[in-house]
Each structure stands twice: as C-alpha cells, then as structure tokens.
mmCIF file of N, CA, C and O in Angstrom:
data_model
loop_
_atom_site.group_PDB
_atom_site.id
_atom_site.type_symbol
_atom_site.label_atom_id
_atom_site.label_comp_id
_atom_site.label_asym_id
_atom_site.label_seq_id
_atom_site.Cartn_x
_atom_site.Cartn_y
_atom_site.Cartn_z
ATOM 1 N N UNK A 1 100.659 129.878 25.110
ATOM 2 C CA UNK A 1 99.473 130.511 25.610
ATOM 3 C C UNK A 1 99.830 131.353 26.825
ATOM 4 O O UNK A 1 100.565 130.910 27.699
ATOM 5 N N UNK A 2 99.309 132.553 26.865
ATOM 6 C CA UNK A 2 99.618 133.488 27.930
ATOM 7 C C UNK A 2 98.608 133.345 29.068
ATOM 8 O O UNK A 2 97.412 133.283 28.852
ATOM 9 N N UNK A 3 99.104 133.313 30.288
ATOM 10 C CA UNK A 3 98.241 133.200 31.467
ATOM 11 C C UNK A 3 97.950 134.602 32.003
ATOM 12 O O UNK A 3 98.844 135.434 32.115
ATOM 13 N N UNK A 4 96.705 134.838 32.353
ATOM 14 C CA UNK A 4 96.297 136.128 32.894
ATOM 15 C C UNK A 4 95.889 135.915 34.345
ATOM 16 O O UNK A 4 94.996 135.116 34.643
ATOM 17 N N UNK A 5 96.536 136.623 35.257
ATOM 18 C CA UNK A 5 96.299 136.440 36.686
ATOM 19 C C UNK A 5 95.401 137.538 37.249
ATOM 20 O O UNK A 5 95.192 138.578 36.628
ATOM 21 N N UNK A 6 94.914 137.294 38.442
ATOM 22 C CA UNK A 6 94.158 138.260 39.237
ATOM 23 C C UNK A 6 92.872 138.729 38.573
ATOM 24 O O UNK A 6 92.469 139.880 38.739
ATOM 25 N N UNK A 7 92.217 137.877 37.825
ATOM 26 C CA UNK A 7 90.966 138.273 37.184
ATOM 27 C C UNK A 7 89.858 138.483 38.211
ATOM 28 O O UNK A 7 89.042 139.391 38.069
ATOM 29 N N UNK A 8 89.825 137.664 39.247
ATOM 30 C CA UNK A 8 88.775 137.801 40.254
ATOM 31 C C UNK A 8 88.883 139.145 40.970
ATOM 32 O O UNK A 8 87.869 139.786 41.248
ATOM 33 N N UNK A 9 90.095 139.596 41.242
ATOM 34 C CA UNK A 9 90.272 140.901 41.879
ATOM 35 C C UNK A 9 89.787 142.021 40.979
ATOM 36 O O UNK A 9 89.212 143.005 41.459
ATOM 37 N N UNK A 10 90.008 141.891 39.683
ATOM 38 C CA UNK A 10 89.531 142.913 38.735
ATOM 39 C C UNK A 10 88.011 142.909 38.651
ATOM 40 O O UNK A 10 87.389 143.962 38.526
ATOM 41 N N UNK A 11 87.406 141.737 38.707
ATOM 42 C CA UNK A 11 85.944 141.637 38.656
ATOM 43 C C UNK A 11 85.334 142.243 39.914
ATOM 44 O O UNK A 11 84.327 142.947 39.856
ATOM 45 N N UNK A 12 85.937 142.005 41.066
ATOM 46 C CA UNK A 12 85.406 142.476 42.353
ATOM 47 C C UNK A 12 85.688 143.942 42.630
ATOM 48 O O UNK A 12 85.171 144.482 43.611
ATOM 49 N N UNK A 13 86.481 144.581 41.829
ATOM 50 C CA UNK A 13 86.845 145.982 42.032
ATOM 51 C C UNK A 13 85.581 146.857 42.069
ATOM 52 O O UNK A 13 84.674 146.694 41.255
ATOM 53 N N UNK A 14 85.514 147.787 43.009
ATOM 54 C CA UNK A 14 84.329 148.634 43.172
ATOM 55 C C UNK A 14 84.070 149.459 41.910
ATOM 56 O O UNK A 14 82.914 149.622 41.488
ATOM 57 N N UNK A 15 85.122 149.969 41.287
ATOM 58 C CA UNK A 15 84.952 150.752 40.062
ATOM 59 C C UNK A 15 84.328 149.913 38.961
ATOM 60 O O UNK A 15 83.485 150.393 38.205
ATOM 61 N N UNK A 16 84.750 148.655 38.861
ATOM 62 C CA UNK A 16 84.174 147.753 37.870
ATOM 63 C C UNK A 16 82.703 147.480 38.164
ATOM 64 O O UNK A 16 81.887 147.386 37.250
ATOM 65 N N UNK A 17 82.347 147.358 39.443
ATOM 66 C CA UNK A 17 80.954 147.123 39.802
ATOM 67 C C UNK A 17 80.078 148.327 39.461
ATOM 68 O O UNK A 17 78.946 148.169 39.010
ATOM 69 N N UNK A 18 80.600 149.535 39.659
ATOM 70 C CA UNK A 18 79.835 150.727 39.276
ATOM 71 C C UNK A 18 79.666 150.811 37.757
ATOM 72 O O UNK A 18 78.596 151.162 37.262
ATOM 73 N N UNK A 19 80.723 150.485 37.002
ATOM 74 C CA UNK A 19 80.627 150.463 35.539
ATOM 75 C C UNK A 19 79.637 149.385 35.092
ATOM 76 O O UNK A 19 78.823 149.624 34.191
ATOM 77 N N UNK A 20 79.682 148.233 35.725
ATOM 78 C CA UNK A 20 78.744 147.150 35.392
ATOM 79 C C UNK A 20 77.314 147.569 35.685
ATOM 80 O O UNK A 20 76.396 147.259 34.914
ATOM 81 N N UNK A 21 77.105 148.289 36.768
ATOM 82 C CA UNK A 21 75.774 148.788 37.098
ATOM 83 C C UNK A 21 75.277 149.741 36.015
ATOM 84 O O UNK A 21 74.131 149.660 35.575
ATOM 85 N N UNK A 22 76.135 150.634 35.563
ATOM 86 C CA UNK A 22 75.752 151.572 34.496
ATOM 87 C C UNK A 22 75.373 150.825 33.211
ATOM 88 O O UNK A 22 74.400 151.167 32.554
ATOM 89 N N UNK A 23 76.150 149.819 32.864
ATOM 90 C CA UNK A 23 75.864 149.063 31.639
ATOM 91 C C UNK A 23 74.618 148.196 31.780
ATOM 92 O O UNK A 23 73.871 148.013 30.828
ATOM 93 N N UNK A 24 74.393 147.639 32.966
ATOM 94 C CA UNK A 24 73.234 146.767 33.181
ATOM 95 C C UNK A 24 71.931 147.560 33.182
ATOM 96 O O UNK A 24 70.891 147.053 32.780
ATOM 97 N N UNK A 25 71.970 148.808 33.620
ATOM 98 C CA UNK A 25 70.751 149.611 33.719
ATOM 99 C C UNK A 25 70.385 150.309 32.416
ATOM 100 O O UNK A 25 69.295 150.832 32.287
ATOM 101 N N UNK A 26 71.272 150.295 31.453
ATOM 102 C CA UNK A 26 71.036 151.000 30.198
ATOM 103 C C UNK A 26 69.755 150.511 29.521
ATOM 104 O O UNK A 26 69.608 149.327 29.217
ATOM 105 N N UNK A 27 68.809 151.415 29.348
ATOM 106 C CA UNK A 27 67.550 151.100 28.699
ATOM 107 C C UNK A 27 66.528 150.428 29.603
ATOM 108 O O UNK A 27 65.481 150.000 29.137
ATOM 109 N N UNK A 28 66.836 150.313 30.898
ATOM 110 C CA UNK A 28 65.938 149.604 31.809
ATOM 111 C C UNK A 28 65.527 150.456 33.013
ATOM 112 O O UNK A 28 65.090 149.924 34.027
ATOM 113 N N UNK A 29 65.649 151.750 32.931
ATOM 114 C CA UNK A 29 65.381 152.627 34.070
ATOM 115 C C UNK A 29 63.929 152.586 34.516
ATOM 116 O O UNK A 29 63.617 152.931 35.645
ATOM 117 N N UNK A 30 63.020 152.170 33.670
ATOM 118 C CA UNK A 30 61.596 152.129 33.995
ATOM 119 C C UNK A 30 61.201 150.846 34.701
ATOM 120 O O UNK A 30 60.115 150.750 35.257
ATOM 121 N N UNK A 31 62.067 149.831 34.718
ATOM 122 C CA UNK A 31 61.720 148.536 35.308
ATOM 123 C C UNK A 31 61.668 148.618 36.834
ATOM 124 O O UNK A 31 62.433 149.350 37.472
ATOM 125 N N UNK A 32 60.777 147.828 37.412
ATOM 126 C CA UNK A 32 60.571 147.828 38.857
ATOM 127 C C UNK A 32 61.852 147.484 39.618
ATOM 128 O O UNK A 32 62.177 148.118 40.625
ATOM 129 N N UNK A 33 62.588 146.471 39.155
ATOM 130 C CA UNK A 33 63.810 146.053 39.840
ATOM 131 C C UNK A 33 64.855 147.146 39.886
ATOM 132 O O UNK A 33 65.539 147.324 40.901
ATOM 133 N N UNK A 34 64.983 147.897 38.810
ATOM 134 C CA UNK A 34 65.961 148.981 38.756
ATOM 135 C C UNK A 34 65.512 150.130 39.654
ATOM 136 O O UNK A 34 66.319 150.721 40.384
ATOM 137 N N UNK A 35 64.230 150.449 39.635
ATOM 138 C CA UNK A 35 63.723 151.529 40.487
ATOM 139 C C UNK A 35 63.897 151.193 41.964
ATOM 140 O O UNK A 35 64.293 152.046 42.762
ATOM 141 N N UNK A 36 63.621 149.970 42.337
ATOM 142 C CA UNK A 36 63.797 149.538 43.717
ATOM 143 C C UNK A 36 65.268 149.572 44.110
ATOM 144 O O UNK A 36 65.627 150.018 45.205
ATOM 145 N N UNK A 37 66.114 149.125 43.212
ATOM 146 C CA UNK A 37 67.560 149.108 43.446
ATOM 147 C C UNK A 37 68.092 150.532 43.624
ATOM 148 O O UNK A 37 68.964 150.776 44.461
ATOM 149 N N UNK A 38 67.575 151.477 42.868
ATOM 150 C CA UNK A 38 68.062 152.856 42.921
ATOM 151 C C UNK A 38 67.778 153.550 44.246
ATOM 152 O O UNK A 38 68.422 154.544 44.566
ATOM 153 N N UNK A 39 66.836 153.053 45.016
ATOM 154 C CA UNK A 39 66.528 153.675 46.300
ATOM 155 C C UNK A 39 67.707 153.601 47.265
ATOM 156 O O UNK A 39 67.840 154.437 48.156
ATOM 157 N N UNK A 40 68.575 152.609 47.075
ATOM 158 C CA UNK A 40 69.723 152.421 47.959
ATOM 159 C C UNK A 40 70.931 151.960 47.146
ATOM 160 O O UNK A 40 71.573 150.967 47.489
ATOM 161 N N UNK A 41 71.241 152.676 46.101
ATOM 162 C CA UNK A 41 72.228 152.241 45.114
ATOM 163 C C UNK A 41 73.633 152.070 45.690
ATOM 164 O O UNK A 41 74.280 151.046 45.465
ATOM 165 N N UNK A 42 74.124 153.036 46.434
ATOM 166 C CA UNK A 42 75.488 152.967 46.984
ATOM 167 C C UNK A 42 75.652 151.764 47.914
ATOM 168 O O UNK A 42 76.629 151.024 47.809
ATOM 169 N N UNK A 43 74.700 151.585 48.810
ATOM 170 C CA UNK A 43 74.795 150.468 49.755
ATOM 171 C C UNK A 43 74.646 149.123 49.062
ATOM 172 O O UNK A 43 75.257 148.133 49.489
ATOM 173 N N UNK A 44 73.852 149.076 47.995
ATOM 174 C CA UNK A 44 73.709 147.826 47.246
ATOM 175 C C UNK A 44 75.024 147.430 46.579
ATOM 176 O O UNK A 44 75.398 146.254 46.599
ATOM 177 N N UNK A 45 75.720 148.398 46.011
ATOM 178 C CA UNK A 45 77.022 148.107 45.395
ATOM 179 C C UNK A 45 78.014 147.654 46.458
ATOM 180 O O UNK A 45 78.781 146.700 46.257
ATOM 181 N N UNK A 46 77.998 148.313 47.603
ATOM 182 C CA UNK A 46 78.911 147.927 48.676
ATOM 183 C C UNK A 46 78.606 146.526 49.194
ATOM 184 O O UNK A 46 79.521 145.748 49.478
ATOM 185 N N UNK A 47 77.335 146.185 49.313
ATOM 186 C CA UNK A 47 76.995 144.838 49.785
ATOM 187 C C UNK A 47 77.353 143.785 48.735
ATOM 188 O O UNK A 47 77.804 142.693 49.082
ATOM 189 N N UNK A 48 77.185 144.113 47.457
ATOM 190 C CA UNK A 48 77.595 143.196 46.389
ATOM 191 C C UNK A 48 79.107 143.002 46.410
ATOM 192 O O UNK A 48 79.602 141.871 46.294
ATOM 193 N N UNK A 49 79.844 144.085 46.596
ATOM 194 C CA UNK A 49 81.308 144.009 46.707
ATOM 195 C C UNK A 49 81.702 143.094 47.863
ATOM 196 O O UNK A 49 82.577 142.243 47.715
ATOM 197 N N UNK A 50 81.021 143.252 48.999
ATOM 198 C CA UNK A 50 81.328 142.430 50.170
ATOM 199 C C UNK A 50 80.997 140.954 49.917
ATOM 200 O O UNK A 50 81.767 140.071 50.309
ATOM 201 N N UNK A 51 79.872 140.691 49.250
ATOM 202 C CA UNK A 51 79.527 139.300 48.929
ATOM 203 C C UNK A 51 80.577 138.667 48.030
ATOM 204 O O UNK A 51 80.945 137.501 48.217
ATOM 205 N N UNK A 52 81.064 139.419 47.042
ATOM 206 C CA UNK A 52 82.079 138.881 46.137
ATOM 207 C C UNK A 52 83.410 138.687 46.855
ATOM 208 O O UNK A 52 84.105 137.694 46.641
ATOM 209 N N UNK A 53 83.771 139.630 47.713
ATOM 210 C CA UNK A 53 85.024 139.519 48.460
ATOM 211 C C UNK A 53 85.007 138.324 49.408
ATOM 212 O O UNK A 53 85.996 137.613 49.545
ATOM 213 N N UNK A 54 83.877 138.134 50.087
ATOM 214 C CA UNK A 54 83.759 137.035 51.049
ATOM 215 C C UNK A 54 83.439 135.704 50.379
ATOM 216 O O UNK A 54 83.354 134.677 51.060
ATOM 217 N N UNK A 55 83.212 135.747 49.073
ATOM 218 C CA UNK A 55 82.849 134.570 48.281
ATOM 219 C C UNK A 55 81.565 133.920 48.796
ATOM 220 O O UNK A 55 81.430 132.696 48.829
ATOM 221 N N UNK A 56 80.588 134.753 49.173
ATOM 222 C CA UNK A 56 79.278 134.272 49.621
ATOM 223 C C UNK A 56 78.201 134.511 48.577
ATOM 224 O O UNK A 56 77.043 134.160 48.806
ATOM 225 N N UNK A 57 78.560 135.093 47.437
ATOM 226 C CA UNK A 57 77.587 135.380 46.380
ATOM 227 C C UNK A 57 77.086 134.073 45.766
ATOM 228 O O UNK A 57 77.867 133.188 45.451
ATOM 229 N N UNK A 58 75.780 133.972 45.614
ATOM 230 C CA UNK A 58 75.159 132.841 44.919
ATOM 231 C C UNK A 58 74.172 133.405 43.908
ATOM 232 O O UNK A 58 73.480 134.381 44.183
ATOM 233 N N UNK A 59 74.086 132.779 42.762
ATOM 234 C CA UNK A 59 73.148 133.202 41.739
ATOM 235 C C UNK A 59 71.722 132.994 42.229
ATOM 236 O O UNK A 59 71.407 131.961 42.812
ATOM 237 N N UNK A 60 70.867 133.962 41.969
ATOM 238 C CA UNK A 60 69.463 133.876 42.374
ATOM 239 C C UNK A 60 68.727 132.871 41.504
ATOM 240 O O UNK A 60 69.232 132.419 40.474
ATOM 241 N N UNK A 61 67.514 132.557 41.920
ATOM 242 C CA UNK A 61 66.676 131.669 41.122
ATOM 243 C C UNK A 61 66.178 132.400 39.880
ATOM 244 O O UNK A 61 65.897 133.601 39.923
ATOM 245 N N UNK A 62 66.064 131.656 38.793
ATOM 246 C CA UNK A 62 65.553 132.212 37.551
ATOM 247 C C UNK A 62 64.039 132.371 37.631
ATOM 248 O O UNK A 62 63.347 131.529 38.200
ATOM 249 N N UNK A 63 63.545 133.435 37.038
ATOM 250 C CA UNK A 63 62.103 133.612 36.847
ATOM 251 C C UNK A 63 61.805 133.066 35.452
ATOM 252 O O UNK A 63 62.418 133.493 34.474
ATOM 253 N N UNK A 64 60.909 132.103 35.365
ATOM 254 C CA UNK A 64 60.617 131.434 34.098
ATOM 255 C C UNK A 64 59.198 131.788 33.665
ATOM 256 O O UNK A 64 58.259 131.677 34.441
ATOM 257 N N UNK A 65 59.075 132.255 32.408
ATOM 258 C CA UNK A 65 57.752 132.572 31.882
ATOM 259 C C UNK A 65 57.730 132.336 30.378
ATOM 260 O O UNK A 65 58.778 132.228 29.739
ATOM 261 N N UNK A 66 56.523 132.238 29.834
ATOM 262 C CA UNK A 66 56.334 131.998 28.403
ATOM 263 C C UNK A 66 55.868 133.269 27.719
ATOM 264 O O UNK A 66 55.087 134.032 28.281
ATOM 265 N N UNK A 67 56.356 133.464 26.494
ATOM 266 C CA UNK A 67 55.789 134.493 25.634
ATOM 267 C C UNK A 67 55.262 133.803 24.382
ATOM 268 O O UNK A 67 55.716 132.721 24.022
ATOM 269 N N UNK A 68 54.305 134.430 23.736
ATOM 270 C CA UNK A 68 53.658 133.798 22.586
ATOM 271 C C UNK A 68 53.820 134.600 21.295
ATOM 272 O O UNK A 68 53.415 134.133 20.240
ATOM 273 N N UNK A 69 54.354 135.810 21.372
ATOM 274 C CA UNK A 69 54.532 136.608 20.170
ATOM 275 C C UNK A 69 56.002 136.857 19.946
ATOM 276 O O UNK A 69 56.700 137.229 20.885
ATOM 277 N N UNK A 70 56.574 136.706 18.818
ATOM 278 C CA UNK A 70 56.007 136.266 17.555
ATOM 279 C C UNK A 70 55.817 134.757 17.488
ATOM 280 O O UNK A 70 55.082 134.256 16.655
ATOM 281 N N UNK A 71 56.495 134.017 18.384
ATOM 282 C CA UNK A 71 56.260 132.575 18.473
ATOM 283 C C UNK A 71 56.413 132.182 19.938
ATOM 284 O O UNK A 71 56.952 132.935 20.749
ATOM 285 N N UNK A 72 55.935 131.016 20.277
ATOM 286 C CA UNK A 72 55.992 130.577 21.666
ATOM 287 C C UNK A 72 57.426 130.261 22.075
ATOM 288 O O UNK A 72 58.127 129.502 21.410
ATOM 289 N N UNK A 73 57.857 130.891 23.179
ATOM 290 C CA UNK A 73 59.199 130.661 23.711
ATOM 291 C C UNK A 73 59.150 130.690 25.229
ATOM 292 O O UNK A 73 58.292 131.331 25.818
ATOM 293 N N UNK A 74 60.090 130.024 25.842
ATOM 294 C CA UNK A 74 60.236 130.071 27.291
ATOM 295 C C UNK A 74 61.399 131.007 27.601
ATOM 296 O O UNK A 74 62.493 130.860 27.058
ATOM 297 N N UNK A 75 61.164 131.966 28.487
ATOM 298 C CA UNK A 75 62.160 132.968 28.845
ATOM 299 C C UNK A 75 62.631 132.705 30.279
ATOM 300 O O UNK A 75 61.821 132.504 31.183
ATOM 301 N N UNK A 76 63.931 132.712 30.473
ATOM 302 C CA UNK A 76 64.541 132.590 31.789
ATOM 303 C C UNK A 76 65.158 133.940 32.132
ATOM 304 O O UNK A 76 65.996 134.446 31.394
ATOM 305 N N UNK A 77 64.748 134.514 33.248
ATOM 306 C CA UNK A 77 65.182 135.854 33.608
ATOM 307 C C UNK A 77 65.737 135.870 35.024
ATOM 308 O O UNK A 77 65.193 135.235 35.926
ATOM 309 N N UNK A 78 66.833 136.613 35.218
ATOM 310 C CA UNK A 78 67.413 136.806 36.536
ATOM 311 C C UNK A 78 67.054 138.194 37.049
ATOM 312 O O UNK A 78 66.847 139.115 36.250
ATOM 313 N N UNK A 79 67.011 138.395 38.357
ATOM 314 C CA UNK A 79 66.733 139.724 38.876
ATOM 315 C C UNK A 79 67.869 140.698 38.557
ATOM 316 O O UNK A 79 69.010 140.276 38.343
ATOM 317 N N UNK A 80 67.547 141.998 38.552
ATOM 318 C CA UNK A 80 68.553 143.013 38.221
ATOM 319 C C UNK A 80 69.694 142.999 39.229
ATOM 320 O O UNK A 80 70.861 142.966 38.867
ATOM 321 N N UNK A 81 69.349 143.053 40.498
ATOM 322 C CA UNK A 81 70.373 143.057 41.531
ATOM 323 C C UNK A 81 70.346 141.723 42.246
ATOM 324 O O UNK A 81 69.275 141.283 42.640
ATOM 325 N N UNK A 82 71.427 141.058 42.406
ATOM 326 C CA UNK A 82 72.792 141.367 42.029
ATOM 327 C C UNK A 82 73.241 140.690 40.743
ATOM 328 O O UNK A 82 74.314 140.965 40.244
ATOM 329 N N UNK A 83 72.405 139.831 40.175
ATOM 330 C CA UNK A 83 72.872 138.940 39.107
ATOM 331 C C UNK A 83 73.262 139.642 37.819
ATOM 332 O O UNK A 83 74.306 139.357 37.250
ATOM 333 N N UNK A 84 72.445 140.529 37.342
ATOM 334 C CA UNK A 84 72.777 141.197 36.078
ATOM 335 C C UNK A 84 74.004 142.083 36.226
ATOM 336 O O UNK A 84 74.806 142.205 35.308
ATOM 337 N N UNK A 85 74.159 142.674 37.394
ATOM 338 C CA UNK A 85 75.336 143.509 37.632
ATOM 339 C C UNK A 85 76.590 142.644 37.643
ATOM 340 O O UNK A 85 77.609 143.013 37.051
ATOM 341 N N UNK A 86 76.527 141.490 38.277
ATOM 342 C CA UNK A 86 77.680 140.588 38.315
ATOM 343 C C UNK A 86 78.015 140.090 36.911
ATOM 344 O O UNK A 86 79.190 140.024 36.530
ATOM 345 N N UNK A 87 77.001 139.771 36.112
ATOM 346 C CA UNK A 87 77.263 139.318 34.742
ATOM 347 C C UNK A 87 77.990 140.397 33.939
ATOM 348 O O UNK A 87 78.940 140.104 33.210
ATOM 349 N N UNK A 88 77.558 141.637 34.083
ATOM 350 C CA UNK A 88 78.230 142.729 33.371
ATOM 351 C C UNK A 88 79.639 142.954 33.915
ATOM 352 O O UNK A 88 80.557 143.265 33.148
ATOM 353 N N UNK A 89 79.825 142.803 35.223
ATOM 354 C CA UNK A 89 81.162 142.966 35.806
ATOM 355 C C UNK A 89 82.123 141.924 35.247
ATOM 356 O O UNK A 89 83.282 142.224 34.942
ATOM 357 N N UNK A 90 81.651 140.694 35.109
ATOM 358 C CA UNK A 90 82.487 139.635 34.547
ATOM 359 C C UNK A 90 82.837 139.949 33.096
ATOM 360 O O UNK A 90 83.984 139.822 32.676
ATOM 361 N N UNK A 91 81.846 140.381 32.328
ATOM 362 C CA UNK A 91 82.097 140.663 30.911
ATOM 363 C C UNK A 91 82.984 141.895 30.720
ATOM 364 O O UNK A 91 83.729 141.967 29.740
ATOM 365 N N UNK A 92 82.923 142.859 31.622
ATOM 366 C CA UNK A 92 83.824 144.020 31.525
ATOM 367 C C UNK A 92 85.276 143.583 31.556
ATOM 368 O O UNK A 92 86.122 144.180 30.882
ATOM 369 N N UNK A 93 85.580 142.562 32.321
ATOM 370 C CA UNK A 93 86.952 142.088 32.451
ATOM 371 C C UNK A 93 87.302 141.087 31.356
ATOM 372 O O UNK A 93 88.386 141.137 30.765
ATOM 373 N N UNK A 94 86.391 140.177 31.039
ATOM 374 C CA UNK A 94 86.717 139.093 30.112
ATOM 375 C C UNK A 94 86.579 139.451 28.639
ATOM 376 O O UNK A 94 87.254 138.859 27.793
ATOM 377 N N UNK A 95 85.716 140.392 28.316
ATOM 378 C CA UNK A 95 85.496 140.713 26.901
ATOM 379 C C UNK A 95 86.767 141.152 26.179
ATOM 380 O O UNK A 95 87.055 140.633 25.090
ATOM 381 N N UNK A 96 87.572 142.074 26.728
ATOM 382 C CA UNK A 96 88.814 142.433 26.014
ATOM 383 C C UNK A 96 89.759 141.256 25.838
ATOM 384 O O UNK A 96 90.444 141.146 24.811
ATOM 385 N N UNK A 97 89.782 140.362 26.802
ATOM 386 C CA UNK A 97 90.649 139.185 26.702
ATOM 387 C C UNK A 97 90.144 138.264 25.600
ATOM 388 O O UNK A 97 90.920 137.783 24.771
ATOM 389 N N UNK A 98 88.834 138.025 25.573
ATOM 390 C CA UNK A 98 88.260 137.173 24.532
ATOM 391 C C UNK A 98 88.459 137.759 23.144
ATOM 392 O O UNK A 98 88.808 137.043 22.196
ATOM 393 N N UNK A 99 88.240 139.048 23.004
ATOM 394 C CA UNK A 99 88.365 139.685 21.693
ATOM 395 C C UNK A 99 89.807 139.581 21.196
ATOM 396 O O UNK A 99 90.050 139.223 20.036
ATOM 397 N N UNK A 100 90.766 139.865 22.064
ATOM 398 C CA UNK A 100 92.160 139.802 21.613
ATOM 399 C C UNK A 100 92.610 138.368 21.372
ATOM 400 O O UNK A 100 93.464 138.124 20.518
ATOM 401 N N UNK A 101 92.064 137.409 22.095
ATOM 402 C CA UNK A 101 92.474 136.020 21.932
ATOM 403 C C UNK A 101 91.884 135.396 20.672
ATOM 404 O O UNK A 101 92.563 134.664 19.942
ATOM 405 N N UNK A 102 90.608 135.665 20.397
ATOM 406 C CA UNK A 102 89.929 134.995 19.295
ATOM 407 C C UNK A 102 89.935 135.766 17.991
ATOM 408 O O UNK A 102 89.419 135.303 16.995
ATOM 409 N N UNK A 103 90.515 136.969 17.992
ATOM 410 C CA UNK A 103 90.581 137.762 16.777
ATOM 411 C C UNK A 103 92.033 137.843 16.320
ATOM 412 O O UNK A 103 92.906 138.258 17.073
ATOM 413 N N UNK A 104 92.290 137.476 15.080
ATOM 414 C CA UNK A 104 93.651 137.467 14.565
ATOM 415 C C UNK A 104 94.124 138.852 14.104
ATOM 416 O O UNK A 104 95.284 139.181 14.169
ATOM 417 N N UNK A 105 93.201 139.673 13.595
ATOM 418 C CA UNK A 105 93.629 140.953 13.044
ATOM 419 C C UNK A 105 93.007 142.118 13.755
ATOM 420 O O UNK A 105 92.092 142.083 14.467
#
C-alpha cells in the first residue's frame, strides 16, 4: 500500500480553497448564504485559509428541518461558509486518490 503525504497542506492551499469555492457555489448563486459571502469573498477565503493553517476551524452547527414532499424526511444542512467550502476542498484532494485506489481499470 502506498502512503500519500502532505494531504493537509494540499487541502489548505489557497488555490484549492478558491477552486472549492467555485465548485460549492455552482447552482447556488441565488441563495442568501452565497450572496452574503460574496460581499467579502477574498477576505472570507483568506480567513478560512488562516483558520485551517492555525487548526482553529470547527464545523458549524447543522440546521435541521423537515420536508414533506415527496415523502417526509429530515434534512441536515450546513452553512455555505465555511463548511461547504471546506468539504469541497477536502474532496478536491481526496477524490483522485479514492478513484485511483478503488478502481482497477
């Protein structure tokens, strides 16, 4: 098994955070959280980078609500900034590793 080093540095990279922001906002430009975030986009990315570098980032509380159509379900939602951006940043780095590891051909 091959060991892959420095994954945290790749996740915290500013370029990766900007790419994660682009992927997280896709199809959500009309949402309140994205509009609020866009008012100070550069500084928000820089503060997220600093939180990750200093290891002070903590996941926000989930917003929990019920929907009834097409059937009753409970939905757990995280805010756009910083959680969804961090999730996309992690997947930007880990997805190629997972695909190459779990796919034989």
